[in-house]
Amino acid sequence: MTDQSSATEPRTITAIALGALGVLAFSMSLPATRVAVHDLDPWFVAFGRAVGAALLAGEYLRLTGAPRPTRAQWRRLSIVALGVVVGFPLFTSLALTTQTSAHGAVVVTVLPAMTAVFAVLRAGERPPPLFWFASATGLTLVLAFLATSGSMRGALSPADVFLLAAVVLCGLGYAEGGRLARELGGARTICWALLLSLPVTVPITVVAAVTDRPSAGVAAWSAFGYLTVVSMFLGFFAWYAGLARGGIAKVGQIQLVQPVLTLIWSALLLGEAVTPGALVVAGAVLACVVLIQHTRGGPTPARRPGRR
């Protein structure tokens, strides 16, 4: 019992650290997208960053000598690509042409819950009741903070519909990617998904560039570079590895701190107002995350070939 506990504890700590690193990388995605689409076409931002990340992915796979996925893994990679390579970047880029990143943070708050739902549906995980209680508490705290801070107001707009579609597809891509990362590894999962998407991302990027020739300042290109290298590539190395090690539903709830971080980045990069209560709420949400990490339940073991 002692040996098993001592072996499990470092693994859990590593999973949490990797998940937190991924969330930190993703927390600046909405503000960076907002900056990029101010000068660049949203279709170019969404698909151009995927093309750039795919070039990095191809070089990484070549240097590491990664074996090609199986036919079944290719099918599952298409789900990952639909969610995190195409769906989330496209719909958030379209939404943030008219909405602020702070408003986007409100809708993205439901992403941890959506990830947990798909973890149950796709990965067969069964989180205990305490998990759902802590998740709901953290979600309520963030929503209450965003509502009282003035970020959430007005009726449902087309931008909100885009953001909701982005959240659903992203939750699916996170769950399927975390499940597949148990077999391929976090880095190879996103790399192969990026390469699989090239027949879609390249033509759309070319058409967008020809239709509206990219012309932007340093800020927009810097934001585009961040989205390409960090949000679409390096961030997934840590994120998928954390989901695979610690459980998709469980580690996925670390995203509860992402909206608060996004608001902080929005204030620093875009000058959007953030109330002083952000730090208090962030501390309370972190307490919920700690409670979640102490609940029982972890990743479902991947099936081995030839076993029922």
mmCIF file of N, CA, C and O in Angstrom, residues 1 23 72 81 90 101 132 140 177 199 209 226 228 249 266 290-291 302:
data_model
loop_
_atom_site.group_PDB
_atom_site.id
_atom_site.type_symbol
_atom_site.label_atom_id
_atom_site.label_comp_id
_atom_site.label_asym_id
_atom_site.label_seq_id
_atom_site.Cartn_x
_atom_site.Cartn_y
_atom_site.Cartn_z
ATOM 1 N N MET A 1 0.833 -1.206 0.000
ATOM 2 C CA MET A 1 0.000 0.000 0.000
ATOM 3 C C MET A 1 0.861 1.246 0.000
ATOM 4 O O MET A 1 0.628 2.189 -0.719
ATOM 5 N N VAL A 23 -2.665 25.315 -18.745
ATOM 6 C CA VAL A 23 -3.662 26.358 -18.503
ATOM 7 C C VAL A 23 -3.026 27.740 -18.565
ATOM 8 O O VAL A 23 -3.612 28.686 -19.115
ATOM 9 N N ALA A 72 -6.868 3.169 -36.431
ATOM 10 C CA ALA A 72 -7.823 3.556 -35.396
ATOM 11 C C ALA A 72 -7.409 4.865 -34.726
ATOM 12 O O ALA A 72 -8.253 5.714 -34.411
ATOM 13 N N ALA A 81 -8.395 16.980 -33.977
ATOM 14 C CA ALA A 81 -8.196 18.068 -34.928
ATOM 15 C C ALA A 81 -9.453 18.922 -35.077
ATOM 16 O O ALA A 81 -9.382 20.157 -35.129
ATOM 17 N N LEU A 90 -11.208 28.716 -34.812
ATOM 18 C CA LEU A 90 -12.074 29.401 -35.764
ATOM 19 C C LEU A 90 -13.171 30.180 -35.059
ATOM 20 O O LEU A 90 -13.364 31.380 -35.308
ATOM 21 N N SER A 101 -12.139 40.024 -25.024
ATOM 22 C CA SER A 101 -11.632 38.763 -24.481
ATOM 23 C C SER A 101 -12.178 38.510 -23.081
ATOM 24 O O SER A 101 -12.336 37.362 -22.667
ATOM 25 N N TRP A 132 -17.806 16.451 -8.578
ATOM 26 C CA TRP A 132 -18.807 17.306 -9.220
ATOM 27 C C TRP A 132 -19.191 18.475 -8.316
ATOM 28 O O TRP A 132 -19.432 19.587 -8.801
ATOM 29 N N THR A 140 -19.340 28.160 -10.088
ATOM 30 C CA THR A 140 -20.240 29.183 -9.554
ATOM 31 C C THR A 140 -19.466 30.411 -9.092
ATOM 32 O O THR A 140 -19.876 31.555 -9.326
ATOM 33 N N GLY A 177 -8.151 13.988 -26.940
ATOM 34 C CA GLY A 177 -6.702 14.124 -26.980
ATOM 35 C C GLY A 177 -6.036 13.585 -25.724
ATOM 36 O O GLY A 177 -4.988 12.941 -25.797
ATOM 37 N N PRO A 199 -4.639 19.380 -44.947
ATOM 38 C CA PRO A 199 -5.471 19.497 -46.151
ATOM 39 C C PRO A 199 -6.618 20.495 -46.001
ATOM 40 O O PRO A 199 -7.169 20.957 -47.009
ATOM 41 N N ALA A 209 -5.490 34.682 -47.153
ATOM 42 C CA ALA A 209 -4.373 35.599 -47.399
ATOM 43 C C ALA A 209 -4.521 36.305 -48.735
ATOM 44 O O ALA A 209 -4.166 37.489 -48.870
ATOM 45 N N TYR A 226 2.425 34.115 -30.873
ATOM 46 C CA TYR A 226 2.129 33.424 -29.612
ATOM 47 C C TYR A 226 1.087 32.334 -29.829
ATOM 48 O O TYR A 226 1.224 31.216 -29.322
ATOM 49 N N THR A 228 0.515 30.707 -32.493
ATOM 50 C CA THR A 228 1.094 29.627 -33.285
ATOM 51 C C THR A 228 2.003 28.736 -32.454
ATOM 52 O O THR A 228 1.856 27.506 -32.448
ATOM 53 N N ALA A 249 -11.043 14.295 -16.581
ATOM 54 C CA ALA A 249 -12.005 15.093 -15.819
ATOM 55 C C ALA A 249 -11.330 15.823 -14.668
ATOM 56 O O ALA A 249 -11.600 16.994 -14.402
ATOM 57 N N SER A 266 -6.057 40.302 -20.063
ATOM 58 C CA SER A 266 -6.835 41.299 -20.809
ATOM 59 C C SER A 266 -6.557 42.698 -20.295
ATOM 60 O O SER A 266 -6.491 43.662 -21.067
ATOM 61 N N VAL A 290 -7.745 22.413 -5.541
ATOM 62 C CA VAL A 290 -7.021 21.541 -4.607
ATOM 63 C C VAL A 290 -7.939 20.435 -4.099
ATOM 64 O O VAL A 290 -7.540 19.262 -4.002
ATOM 65 N N LEU A 291 -9.198 20.787 -3.790
ATOM 66 C CA LEU A 291 -10.154 19.780 -3.322
ATOM 67 C C LEU A 291 -10.407 18.741 -4.400
ATOM 68 O O LEU A 291 -10.484 17.536 -4.114
ATOM 69 N N ALA A 302 -5.502 2.608 -20.657
ATOM 70 C CA ALA A 302 -5.697 2.378 -22.076
ATOM 71 C C ALA A 302 -5.737 0.874 -22.342
ATOM 72 O O ALA A 302 -5.039 0.094 -21.737
#
